[in-house]
Structures are given as C-alpha cells and as structure tokens.
CSV table of C-alpha atoms and ligand atoms in Angstrom, one decimal:
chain,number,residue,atom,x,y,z
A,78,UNK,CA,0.0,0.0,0.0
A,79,UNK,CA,2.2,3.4,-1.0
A,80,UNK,CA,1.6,6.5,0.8
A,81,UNK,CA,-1.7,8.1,-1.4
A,82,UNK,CA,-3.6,4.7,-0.8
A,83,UNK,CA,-3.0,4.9,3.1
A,84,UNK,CA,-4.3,8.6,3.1
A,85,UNK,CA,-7.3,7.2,1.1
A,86,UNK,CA,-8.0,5.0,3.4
A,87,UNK,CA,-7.7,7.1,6.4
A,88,UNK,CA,-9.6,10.0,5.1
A,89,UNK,CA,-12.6,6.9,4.8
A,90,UNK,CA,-11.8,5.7,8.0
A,91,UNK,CA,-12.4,9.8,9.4
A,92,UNK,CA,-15.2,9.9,7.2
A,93,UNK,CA,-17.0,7.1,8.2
A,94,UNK,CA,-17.1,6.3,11.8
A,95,UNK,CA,-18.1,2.8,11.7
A,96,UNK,CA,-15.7,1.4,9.0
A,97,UNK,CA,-13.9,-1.2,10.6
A,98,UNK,CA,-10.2,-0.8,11.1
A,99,UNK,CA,-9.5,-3.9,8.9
A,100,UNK,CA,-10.6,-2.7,6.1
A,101,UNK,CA,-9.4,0.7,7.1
A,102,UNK,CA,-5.8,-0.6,7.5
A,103,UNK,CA,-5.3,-4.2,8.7
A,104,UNK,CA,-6.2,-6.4,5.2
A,105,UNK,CA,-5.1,-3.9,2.8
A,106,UNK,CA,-1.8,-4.5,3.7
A,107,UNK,CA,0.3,-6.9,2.2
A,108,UNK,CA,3.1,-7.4,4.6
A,109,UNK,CA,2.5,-8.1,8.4
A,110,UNK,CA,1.4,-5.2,10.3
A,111,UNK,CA,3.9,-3.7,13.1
A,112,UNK,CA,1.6,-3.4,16.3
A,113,UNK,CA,-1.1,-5.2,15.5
A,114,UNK,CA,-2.4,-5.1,19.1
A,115,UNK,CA,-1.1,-2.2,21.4
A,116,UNK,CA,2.5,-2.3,22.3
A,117,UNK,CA,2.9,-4.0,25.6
A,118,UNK,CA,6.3,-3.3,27.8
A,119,UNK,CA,8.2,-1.0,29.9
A,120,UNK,CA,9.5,2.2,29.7
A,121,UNK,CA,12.3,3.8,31.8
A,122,UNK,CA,11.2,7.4,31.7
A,123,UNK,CA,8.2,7.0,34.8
A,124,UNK,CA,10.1,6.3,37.6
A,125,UNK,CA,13.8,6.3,36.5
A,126,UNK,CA,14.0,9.1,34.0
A,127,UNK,CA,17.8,10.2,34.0
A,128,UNK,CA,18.9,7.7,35.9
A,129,UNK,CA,18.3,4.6,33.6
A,130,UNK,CA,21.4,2.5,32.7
A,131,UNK,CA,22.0,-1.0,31.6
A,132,UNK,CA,21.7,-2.6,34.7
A,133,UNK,CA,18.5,-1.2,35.1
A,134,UNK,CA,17.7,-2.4,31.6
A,135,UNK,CA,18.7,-5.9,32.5
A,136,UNK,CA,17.0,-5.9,36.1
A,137,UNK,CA,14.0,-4.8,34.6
A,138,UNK,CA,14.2,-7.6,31.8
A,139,UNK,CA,14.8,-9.9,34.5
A,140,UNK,CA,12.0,-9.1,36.6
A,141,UNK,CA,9.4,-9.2,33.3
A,142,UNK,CA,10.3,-12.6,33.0
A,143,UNK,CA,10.4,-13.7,37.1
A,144,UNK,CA,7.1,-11.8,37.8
A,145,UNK,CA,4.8,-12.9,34.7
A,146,UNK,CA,4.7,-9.9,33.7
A,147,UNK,CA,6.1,-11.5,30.1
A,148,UNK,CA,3.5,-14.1,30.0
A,149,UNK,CA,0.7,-11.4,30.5
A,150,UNK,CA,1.9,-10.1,27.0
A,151,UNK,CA,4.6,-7.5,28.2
A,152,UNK,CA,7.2,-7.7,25.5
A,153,UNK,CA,9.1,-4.4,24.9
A,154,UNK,CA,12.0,-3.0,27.6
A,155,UNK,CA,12.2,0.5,26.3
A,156,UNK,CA,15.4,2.5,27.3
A,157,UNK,CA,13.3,6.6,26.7
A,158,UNK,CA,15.8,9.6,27.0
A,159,UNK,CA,19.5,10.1,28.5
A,160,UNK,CA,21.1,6.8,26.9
A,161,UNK,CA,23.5,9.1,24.2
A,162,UNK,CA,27.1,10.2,24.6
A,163,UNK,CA,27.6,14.0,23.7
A,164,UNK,CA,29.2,13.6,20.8
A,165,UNK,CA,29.0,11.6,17.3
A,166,UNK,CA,32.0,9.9,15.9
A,167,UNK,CA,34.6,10.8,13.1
A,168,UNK,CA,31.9,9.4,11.0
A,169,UNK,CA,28.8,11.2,12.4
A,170,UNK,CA,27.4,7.5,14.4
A,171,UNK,CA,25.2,8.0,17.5
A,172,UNK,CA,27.4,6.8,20.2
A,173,UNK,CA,25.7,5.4,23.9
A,174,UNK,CA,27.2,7.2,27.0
A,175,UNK,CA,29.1,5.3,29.6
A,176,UNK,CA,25.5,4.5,31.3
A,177,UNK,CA,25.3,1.8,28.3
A,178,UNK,CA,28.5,0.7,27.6
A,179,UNK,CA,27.6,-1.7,25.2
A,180,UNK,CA,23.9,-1.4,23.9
A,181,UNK,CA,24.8,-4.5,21.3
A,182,UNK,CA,25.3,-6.2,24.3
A,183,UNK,CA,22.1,-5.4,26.0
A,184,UNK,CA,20.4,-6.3,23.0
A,185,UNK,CA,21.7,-9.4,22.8
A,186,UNK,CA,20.8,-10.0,26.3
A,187,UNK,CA,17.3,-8.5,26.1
A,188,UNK,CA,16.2,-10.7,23.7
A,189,UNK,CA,17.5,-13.7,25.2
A,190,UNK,CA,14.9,-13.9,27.4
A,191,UNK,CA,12.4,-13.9,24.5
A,192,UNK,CA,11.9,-9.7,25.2
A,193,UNK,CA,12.4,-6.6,22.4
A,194,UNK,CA,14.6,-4.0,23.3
A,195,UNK,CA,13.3,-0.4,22.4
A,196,UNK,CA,15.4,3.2,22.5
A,197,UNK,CA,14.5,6.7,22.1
A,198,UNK,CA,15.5,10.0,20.1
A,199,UNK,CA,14.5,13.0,18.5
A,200,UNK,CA,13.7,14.7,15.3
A,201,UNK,CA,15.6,17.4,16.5
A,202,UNK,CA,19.3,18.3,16.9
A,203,UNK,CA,18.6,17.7,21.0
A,204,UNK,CA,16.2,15.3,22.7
A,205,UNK,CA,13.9,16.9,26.0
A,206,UNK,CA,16.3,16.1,28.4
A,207,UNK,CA,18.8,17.9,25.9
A,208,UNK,CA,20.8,14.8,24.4
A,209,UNK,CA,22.1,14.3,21.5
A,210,UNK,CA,18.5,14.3,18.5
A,211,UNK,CA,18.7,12.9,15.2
A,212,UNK,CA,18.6,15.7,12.9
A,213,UNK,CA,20.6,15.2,9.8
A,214,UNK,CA,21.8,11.9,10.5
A,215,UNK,CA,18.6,10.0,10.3
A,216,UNK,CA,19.4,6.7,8.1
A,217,UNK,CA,22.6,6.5,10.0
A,218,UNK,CA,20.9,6.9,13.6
A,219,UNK,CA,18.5,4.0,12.0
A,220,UNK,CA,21.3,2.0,10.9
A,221,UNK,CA,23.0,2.0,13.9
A,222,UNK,CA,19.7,0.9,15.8
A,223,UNK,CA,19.1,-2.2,13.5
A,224,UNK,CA,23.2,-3.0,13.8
A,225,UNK,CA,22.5,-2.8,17.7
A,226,UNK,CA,19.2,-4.9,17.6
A,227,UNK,CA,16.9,-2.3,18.7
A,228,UNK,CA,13.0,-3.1,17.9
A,229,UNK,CA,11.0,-0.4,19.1
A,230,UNK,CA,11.3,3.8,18.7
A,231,UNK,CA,10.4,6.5,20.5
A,232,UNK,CA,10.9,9.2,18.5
A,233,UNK,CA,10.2,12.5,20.2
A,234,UNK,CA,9.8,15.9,18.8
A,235,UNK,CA,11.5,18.3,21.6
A,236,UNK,CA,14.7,19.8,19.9
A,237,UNK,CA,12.6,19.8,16.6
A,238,UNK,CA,10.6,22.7,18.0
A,239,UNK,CA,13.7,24.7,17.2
A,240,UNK,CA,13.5,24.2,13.7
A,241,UNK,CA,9.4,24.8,13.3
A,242,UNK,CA,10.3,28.0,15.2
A,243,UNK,CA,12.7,29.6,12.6
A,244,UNK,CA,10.5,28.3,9.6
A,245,UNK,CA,7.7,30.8,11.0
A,246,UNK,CA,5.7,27.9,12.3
A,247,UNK,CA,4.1,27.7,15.7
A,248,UNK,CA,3.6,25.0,17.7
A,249,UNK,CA,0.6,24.2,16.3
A,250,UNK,CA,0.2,26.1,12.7
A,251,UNK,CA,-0.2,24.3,9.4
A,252,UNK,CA,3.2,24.7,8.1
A,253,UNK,CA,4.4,22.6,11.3
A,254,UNK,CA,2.5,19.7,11.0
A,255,UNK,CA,4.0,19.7,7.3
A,256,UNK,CA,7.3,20.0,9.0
A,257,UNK,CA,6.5,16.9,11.6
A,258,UNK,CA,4.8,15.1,8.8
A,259,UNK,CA,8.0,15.3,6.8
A,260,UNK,CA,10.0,14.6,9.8
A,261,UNK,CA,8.0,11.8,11.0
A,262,UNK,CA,8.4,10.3,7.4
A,263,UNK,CA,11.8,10.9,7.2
A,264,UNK,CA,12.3,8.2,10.1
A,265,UNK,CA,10.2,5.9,8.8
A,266,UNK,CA,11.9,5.7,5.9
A,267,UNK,CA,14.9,5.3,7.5
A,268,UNK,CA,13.8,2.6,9.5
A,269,UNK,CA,12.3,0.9,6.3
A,270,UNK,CA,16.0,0.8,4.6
A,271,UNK,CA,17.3,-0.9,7.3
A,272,UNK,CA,15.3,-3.7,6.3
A,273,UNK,CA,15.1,-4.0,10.6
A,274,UNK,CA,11.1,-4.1,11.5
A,275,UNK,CA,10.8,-1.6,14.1
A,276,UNK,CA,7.6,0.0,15.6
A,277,UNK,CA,7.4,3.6,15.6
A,278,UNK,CA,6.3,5.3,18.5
A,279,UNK,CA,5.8,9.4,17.7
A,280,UNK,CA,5.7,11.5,20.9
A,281,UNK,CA,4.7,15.1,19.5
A,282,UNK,CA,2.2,15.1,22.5
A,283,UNK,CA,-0.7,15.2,20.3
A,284,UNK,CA,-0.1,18.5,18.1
A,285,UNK,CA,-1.6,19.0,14.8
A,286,UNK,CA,-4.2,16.5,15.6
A,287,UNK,CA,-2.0,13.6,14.9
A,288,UNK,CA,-4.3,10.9,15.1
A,289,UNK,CA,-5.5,12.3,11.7
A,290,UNK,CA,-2.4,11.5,10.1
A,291,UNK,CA,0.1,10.0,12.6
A,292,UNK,CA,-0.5,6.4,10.6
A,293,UNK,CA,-0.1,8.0,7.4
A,294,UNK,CA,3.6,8.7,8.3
A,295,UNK,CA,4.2,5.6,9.3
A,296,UNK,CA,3.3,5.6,13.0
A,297,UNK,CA,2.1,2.6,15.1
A,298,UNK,CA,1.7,4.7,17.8
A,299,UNK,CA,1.2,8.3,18.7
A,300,UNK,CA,0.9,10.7,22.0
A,301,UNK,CA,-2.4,11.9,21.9
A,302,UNK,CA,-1.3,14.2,25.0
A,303,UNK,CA,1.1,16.0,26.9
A,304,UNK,CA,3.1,14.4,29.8
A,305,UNK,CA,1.8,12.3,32.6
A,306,UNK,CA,2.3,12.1,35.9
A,307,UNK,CA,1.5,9.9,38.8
A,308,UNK,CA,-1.2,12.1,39.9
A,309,UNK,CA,-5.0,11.2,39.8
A,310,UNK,CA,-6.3,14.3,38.1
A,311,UNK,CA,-3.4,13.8,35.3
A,312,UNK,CA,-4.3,10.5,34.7
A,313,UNK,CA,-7.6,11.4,34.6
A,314,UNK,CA,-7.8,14.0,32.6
A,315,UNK,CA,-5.5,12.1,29.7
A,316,UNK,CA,-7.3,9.2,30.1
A,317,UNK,CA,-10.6,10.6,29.7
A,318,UNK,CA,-9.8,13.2,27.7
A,319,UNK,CA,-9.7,11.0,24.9
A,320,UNK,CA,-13.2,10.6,24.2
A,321,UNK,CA,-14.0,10.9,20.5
A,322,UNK,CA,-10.4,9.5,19.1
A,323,UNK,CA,-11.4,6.0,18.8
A,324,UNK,CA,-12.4,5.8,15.3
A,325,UNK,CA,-8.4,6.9,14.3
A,326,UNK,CA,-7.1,3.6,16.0
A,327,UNK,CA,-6.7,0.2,14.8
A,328,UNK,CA,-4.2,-2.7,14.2
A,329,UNK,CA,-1.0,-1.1,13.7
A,330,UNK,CA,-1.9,2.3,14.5
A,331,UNK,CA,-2.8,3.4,18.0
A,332,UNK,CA,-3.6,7.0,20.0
A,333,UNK,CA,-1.1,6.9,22.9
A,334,UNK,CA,-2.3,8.4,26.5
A,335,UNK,CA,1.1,7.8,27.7
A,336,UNK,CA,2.8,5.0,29.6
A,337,UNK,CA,1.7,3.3,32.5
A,338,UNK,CA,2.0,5.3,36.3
A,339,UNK,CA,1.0,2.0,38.4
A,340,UNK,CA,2.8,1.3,40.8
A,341,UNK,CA,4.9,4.3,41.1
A,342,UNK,CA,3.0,5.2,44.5
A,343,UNK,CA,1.2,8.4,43.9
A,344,UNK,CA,-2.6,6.4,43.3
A,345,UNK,CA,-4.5,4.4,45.3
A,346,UNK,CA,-5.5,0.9,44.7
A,347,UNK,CA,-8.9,2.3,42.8
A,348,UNK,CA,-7.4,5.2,41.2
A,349,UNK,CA,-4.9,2.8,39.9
A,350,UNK,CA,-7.5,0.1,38.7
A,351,UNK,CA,-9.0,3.1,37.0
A,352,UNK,CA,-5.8,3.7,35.1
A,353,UNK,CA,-5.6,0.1,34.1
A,354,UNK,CA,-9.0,-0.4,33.0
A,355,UNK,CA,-9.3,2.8,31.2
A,356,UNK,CA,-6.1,2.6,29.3
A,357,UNK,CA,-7.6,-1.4,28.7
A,358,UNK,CA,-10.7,0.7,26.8
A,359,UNK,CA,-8.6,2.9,25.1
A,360,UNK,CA,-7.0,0.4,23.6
A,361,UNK,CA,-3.5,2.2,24.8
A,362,UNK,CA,-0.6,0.6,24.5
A,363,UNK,CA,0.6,-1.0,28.2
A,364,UNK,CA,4.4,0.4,28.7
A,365,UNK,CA,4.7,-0.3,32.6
A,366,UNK,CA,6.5,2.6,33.7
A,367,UNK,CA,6.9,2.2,37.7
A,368,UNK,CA,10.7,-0.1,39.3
A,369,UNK,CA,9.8,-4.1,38.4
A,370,UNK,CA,12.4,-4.9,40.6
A,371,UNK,CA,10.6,-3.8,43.5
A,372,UNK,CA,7.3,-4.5,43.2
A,373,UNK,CA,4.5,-4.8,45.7
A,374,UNK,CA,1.8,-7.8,44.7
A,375,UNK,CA,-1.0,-5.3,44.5
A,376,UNK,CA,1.0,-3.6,41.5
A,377,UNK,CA,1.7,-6.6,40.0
A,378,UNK,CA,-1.8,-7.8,40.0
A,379,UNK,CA,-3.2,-4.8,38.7
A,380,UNK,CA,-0.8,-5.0,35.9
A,381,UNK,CA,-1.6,-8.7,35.1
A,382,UNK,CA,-4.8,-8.9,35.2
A,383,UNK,CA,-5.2,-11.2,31.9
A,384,UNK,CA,-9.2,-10.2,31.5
A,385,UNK,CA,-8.5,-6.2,31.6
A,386,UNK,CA,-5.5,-7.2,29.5
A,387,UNK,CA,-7.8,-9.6,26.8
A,388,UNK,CA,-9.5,-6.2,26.7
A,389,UNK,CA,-6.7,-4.0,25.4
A,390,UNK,CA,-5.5,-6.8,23.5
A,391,UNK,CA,-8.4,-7.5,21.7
A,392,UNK,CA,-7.4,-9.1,18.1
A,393,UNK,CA,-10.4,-6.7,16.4
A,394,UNK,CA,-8.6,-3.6,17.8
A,395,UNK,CA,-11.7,-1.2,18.1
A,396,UNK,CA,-11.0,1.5,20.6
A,397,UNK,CA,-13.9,2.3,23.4
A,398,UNK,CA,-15.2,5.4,23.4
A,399,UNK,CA,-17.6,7.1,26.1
A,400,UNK,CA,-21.4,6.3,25.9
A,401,UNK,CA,-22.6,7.8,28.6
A,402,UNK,CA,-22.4,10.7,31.9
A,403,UNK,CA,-24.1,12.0,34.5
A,404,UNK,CA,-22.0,14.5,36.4
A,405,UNK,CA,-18.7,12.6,37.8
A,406,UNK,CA,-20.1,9.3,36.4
A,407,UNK,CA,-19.2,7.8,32.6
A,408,UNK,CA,-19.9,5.1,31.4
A,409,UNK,CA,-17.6,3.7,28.2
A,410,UNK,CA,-17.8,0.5,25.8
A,411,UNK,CA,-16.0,-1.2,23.5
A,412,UNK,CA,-16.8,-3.6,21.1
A,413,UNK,CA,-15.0,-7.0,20.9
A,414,UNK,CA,-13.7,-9.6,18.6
A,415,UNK,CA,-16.2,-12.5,19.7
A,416,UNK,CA,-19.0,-10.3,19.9
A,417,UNK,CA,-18.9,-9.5,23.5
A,418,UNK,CA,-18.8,-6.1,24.7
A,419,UNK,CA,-16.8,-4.4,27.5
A,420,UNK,CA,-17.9,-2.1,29.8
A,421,UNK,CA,-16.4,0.4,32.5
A,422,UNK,CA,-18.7,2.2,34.5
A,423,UNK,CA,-15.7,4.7,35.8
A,424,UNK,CA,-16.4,7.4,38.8
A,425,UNK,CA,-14.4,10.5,39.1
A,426,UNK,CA,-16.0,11.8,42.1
A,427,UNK,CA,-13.7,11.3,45.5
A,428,UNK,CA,-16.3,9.3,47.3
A,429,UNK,CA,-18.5,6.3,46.4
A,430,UNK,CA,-21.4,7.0,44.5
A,431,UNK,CA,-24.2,4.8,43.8
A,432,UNK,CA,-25.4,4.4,39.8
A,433,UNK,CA,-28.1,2.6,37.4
A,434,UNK,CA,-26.1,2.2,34.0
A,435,UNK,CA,-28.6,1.6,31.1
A,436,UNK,CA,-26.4,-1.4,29.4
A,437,UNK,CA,-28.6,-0.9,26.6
A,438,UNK,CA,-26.6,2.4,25.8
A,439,UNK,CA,-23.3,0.3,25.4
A,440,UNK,CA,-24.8,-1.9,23.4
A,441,UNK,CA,-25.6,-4.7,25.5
A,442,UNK,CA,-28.0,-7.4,24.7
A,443,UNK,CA,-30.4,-7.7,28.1
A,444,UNK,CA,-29.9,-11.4,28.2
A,445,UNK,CA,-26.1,-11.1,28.5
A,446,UNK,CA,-24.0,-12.9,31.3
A,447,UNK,CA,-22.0,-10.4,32.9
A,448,UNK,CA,-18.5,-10.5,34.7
A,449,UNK,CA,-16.9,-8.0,37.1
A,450,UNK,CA,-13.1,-8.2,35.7
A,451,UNK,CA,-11.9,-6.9,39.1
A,452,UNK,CA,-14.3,-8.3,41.5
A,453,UNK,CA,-13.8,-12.0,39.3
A,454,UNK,CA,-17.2,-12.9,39.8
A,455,UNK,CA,-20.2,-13.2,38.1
A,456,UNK,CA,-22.6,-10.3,38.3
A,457,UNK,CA,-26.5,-9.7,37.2
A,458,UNK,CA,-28.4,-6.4,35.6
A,459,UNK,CA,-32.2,-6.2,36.2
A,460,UNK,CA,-34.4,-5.3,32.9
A,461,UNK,CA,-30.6,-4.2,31.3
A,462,UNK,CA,-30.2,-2.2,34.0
A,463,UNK,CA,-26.8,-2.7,36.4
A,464,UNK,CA,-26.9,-1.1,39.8
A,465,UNK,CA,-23.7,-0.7,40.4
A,466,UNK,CA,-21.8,1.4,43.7
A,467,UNK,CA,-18.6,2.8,42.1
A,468,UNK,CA,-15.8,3.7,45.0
A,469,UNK,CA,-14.6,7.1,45.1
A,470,UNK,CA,-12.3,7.7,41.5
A,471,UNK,CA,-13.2,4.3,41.0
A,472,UNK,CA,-14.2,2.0,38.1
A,473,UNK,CA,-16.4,-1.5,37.8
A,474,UNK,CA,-15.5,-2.9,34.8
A,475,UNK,CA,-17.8,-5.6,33.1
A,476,UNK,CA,-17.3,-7.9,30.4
A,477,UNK,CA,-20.7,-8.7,28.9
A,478,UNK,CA,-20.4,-12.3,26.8
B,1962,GLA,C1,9.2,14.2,26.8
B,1962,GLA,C2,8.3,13.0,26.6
B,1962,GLA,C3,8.4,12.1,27.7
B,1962,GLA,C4,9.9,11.6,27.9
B,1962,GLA,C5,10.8,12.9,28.1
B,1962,GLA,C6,12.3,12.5,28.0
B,1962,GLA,O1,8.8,15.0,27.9
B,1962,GLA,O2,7.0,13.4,26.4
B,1962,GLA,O3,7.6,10.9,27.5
B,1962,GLA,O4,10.3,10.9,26.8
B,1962,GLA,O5,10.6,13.8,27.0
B,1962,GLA,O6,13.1,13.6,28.1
C-alpha cells in the first residue's frame, strides 16, 4: 500500500465512523502489520527518567520474565531519553554514553529472554532532556539501531521545535505539521531501509491532531497528550480526555495516552484500577512505567490482570469510546472480537457513588451474562439495567459475553 492509498484509506476511516479498522488498514496491507495489538512493555522514563542505565535495563528484563509480567503479553523493555554520549563519531554515528557501555550487548541479552529492546530519540538536533537528537543523521541513527538490535522507537519531537520556530511555524500552525509530517516520514523511511522491522512510536504530544495523520507517516503509535504524571487528576484528565479518538485507531496504528504510572506510588489501589482499565478501553498501549524490581503484589496484580488485558488486546482492535455521563459518572464500551462487549462504569467523584447504568446504551444485549473483571465474579443487571456502587475515582468494569 504506497503513501496516497493509506491517506485514502484514512480520510474513509475519518469519514466514516463505523468502517472497521481492517478494512481501514489491517487487510489492505500486504506485509504483516507492526503493532497489531497495542505495544505492551516497559518504559524507563516514569520512575527512572535520567537515571536509567543498563543494569536497570537488564533488572527490569529480568524481573518481566520472574514476575509474569512476560507471559501477561509484556514484550518491549524500552530504554526513553538520557542513553546518548555527547558527541558523534569521526563518521557522524550516535554513540551510547558510559551509562550503556555496550547497547549491542544489551540487546543481545534483552532478547535472550524472549523480550524486544526499544530506544528513544529526536527529530531534533537535541532530545527533552537535551541529548544528542537525530537531525541530519537519520538513516545513519536507524542504521546503527538495526546494527545494535533495537526493535521499538520513541521518537520525540522536543529539539525539533527549534527548527518549526525559525520556519515561521508555531507549535501548532499548518506549516508545522508539514514539518512533523516530513520529519515523522523521514524516520520511517529510515527505518524501512534498514530492512530491521521496528515499531514507531511518535511523541509530538498530540499537536496538529495527529491521530488524523500519525498512521499515514508511518506511525504505530502516537501521544495523543502532553506528559503524565503519577497524579490522579493527570491520569484522569488524559485518560478521559480521549473521548472521541477512537475511530483513528486500529491494528497497527494506535492513540497513545502515555505510559503506565502503576505502581509508582502516587494512586491508590482504585485510582490505579482506573488507570488500568481505562487505558484497557482505550485500547492504549501498556508500557509499565513504575521499578519491576521492586514491586508490591497489588502492582503486580493490577498490571496482570489477563481479562483487563484480553480487553486491550483484543485481536479486532476497536478503541472504546464514552457512551454515557451524569456528572462525575461515565460510562464507556467497547466492542470485541467475539462479539462481547466491554464495559467500564468509571467514577471520578472522590467518594463512592451509587449508579443505574442503562447497558442498553453500550450496546448490550439484556440477556447477556455479565462478569466484574476486578471483583472475578459473576454479576446480574435487572431489565438491562446494572446497579452498580462505584468507589470514590473508582471503576467497575464488566465484560458482557
Ligand atoms: C518528553 C516526553 C516524555 C519523555 C521525556 C524524556 O517530555 O514526552 O515521555 O520521553 O521527554 O526527556
């Protein structure tokens, strides 16, 4: 499929709601599609950010393995900012800083325990945390990521900024996103000559509407948002914030509300179920982001949860979207590949409150069995009607078969 096919099929996919994804993206591709359920991982930048180096790498590779976490579907072990040395080489290569002496190395060792290693850089001449950025030396930077082994990138815009800036463009003007379309592409391409299949994560925190054409570059994943943090009302207002995108998703190309915060001790138990379950209905890629190594069994079983996880995973890749409110309440569905529906019935207020959800509204049949994902137990509605007591920034989540 070449580049004015894919925009073809997007613009359908915008125009029309209700196409499904596959035919939007998945089966008019020939070759295997990158992604083709959200990303599933860790990232370093949550709880390590500068800090990272390669024996947290290779504790946090061990620990995905020794905790489950790998068999619940966590794959990627993604090194984000502050891994490059200040300077290239005589030949203008990307060199690691002494934090990764040898990133070959921790490749090699990554995927010996049946895990993909992922890295990070920017369009720019400087990355956020004002490392060493790609700019210029893009099929080289690429080249020296498939020589290492790498199998994931998160490229992020930062340092490009710069360059948007002295072309007239604003954050947010027309002639940028040409500029980050161009750039975005510009990366993908290089990635493509490598002949190295690597996902392509774009962190432009959700400028120029980039779900409209973040797959169109060559994307698997975008940010949809700006940073979070490990903070209820920022989780809450990215996460539910992204009501209305779901129609831009699908296999291969996903909205990205950021990586995960559980764990990292800032949320409760519910707040952090919330998290879970609503990133689960976004269909948002799971990048753990909290210290595997030193994890408490309540993290862990949030994170594992293999229903809420079935959920994001779902082979038919249809994002959930919000069906109903009432004040502090929502409700929000999403459709799945056997038919069945999910449902999250989420509260925002900080106490319990007490609500009738109309299942009908998410699509519901009124003779559906009905499971509580967290509660693992069977549950019942009355006339399609489930009277449920949500805790204070809580969630119930049903799967209705
Ligand atoms: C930006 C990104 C974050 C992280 C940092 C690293 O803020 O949005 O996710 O990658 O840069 O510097």
């Amino acid at each position: 499929m070449n580049v004015s096919h894919l925009r073809s099929a997007l613009l359908l996919c915008c125009l029309i709601p209700l196409t499904p994804a596959s035919i939007c993206f998945g089966q008019a591709r020939s070759a295997p599609v990158a992604a083709p359920t959200p990303p599933m991982g860790w990232n370093s930048w949550n709880h390590f950010a500068s800090k990272v180096d390669d024996a947290t790498v290779r504790a946090s590779a061990d620990a995905l393995v020794s905790s489950g976490m790998k068999d619940a579907g966590y794959i990627y072990v993604n090194i984000d900012d502050t891994w490059e040395a200040p300077e290239r080489d005589a030949q203008g290569r990307i060199q690691t800083n002494k934090k990764f002496p040898d990133m070959k190395a921790l490749a090699d060792y990554v995927h010996s325990k049946g895990l993909k290693l992922g890295i990070y850089s920017s369009p720019g001449d400087k990355t956020c945390a004002g490392y060493l950025g790609s700019l210029g030396h893009e099929e080289q930077d690429a080249q020296s990521y498939a020589d290492w082994g790498i199998d994931y990138l998160k490229y992020d815009l930062c340092g490009f900024r710069k360059e948007m800036k002295a072309q007239g463009g604003g954050d947010d003007s027309a002639k940028s996103e040409q500029m980050m379309e161009d750039a975005y592409t510009k990366m993908h391409n290089a990635i493509v000559k490598t002949g190295r299949p690597m996902v392509l994560s774009m962190c432009q925190y959700g400028w120029g509407a980039v779900w409209r054409w973040g797959a169109s570059v060559g994307g698997n994943l975008w940010r949809t948002t700006g940073d979070i943090q490990d903070k209820y009302a920022s989780m809450a207002n990215i996460g539910f914030g992204q009501a209305g995108l779901s129609r831009f998703a699908g296999p291969g190309h996903w909205n990205d509300p950021d990586t995960l915060e559980v764990g990292n001790g800032g949320m409760n138990r519910e707040e952090y179920r919330t998290h879970m379950s609503l990133w689960a209905m976004l269909a948002a890629p799971l990048l753990a982001g909290n210290d595997l190594a030193k994890m408490t069994p309540e993290t862990l079983s949030i994170l594992t949860n293999k229903d809420v996880i079935a959920i994001d995973q779902d082979a038919l890749g249809r994002q959930g979207d919000r069906v109903a409110t009432e004040g502090p309440l929502e409700v929000w569905a999403r459709p799945l590949a056997n038919g069945d529906r999910a449902v999250a019935i989420f509260n925002r207020e900080g106490r319990a409150m007490s609500y009738k959800a109309d299942l009908k509204l998410a699509g519901v049949k009124s003779q559906a069995h009905l499971r509580d994902l967290w509660e693992d137990k069977d549950v019942v509605a009355a006339n399609g009607e489930y009277m449920a007591v949500v805790p204070a920034h809580g969630v119930i989540l049903l799967r209705a078969h």
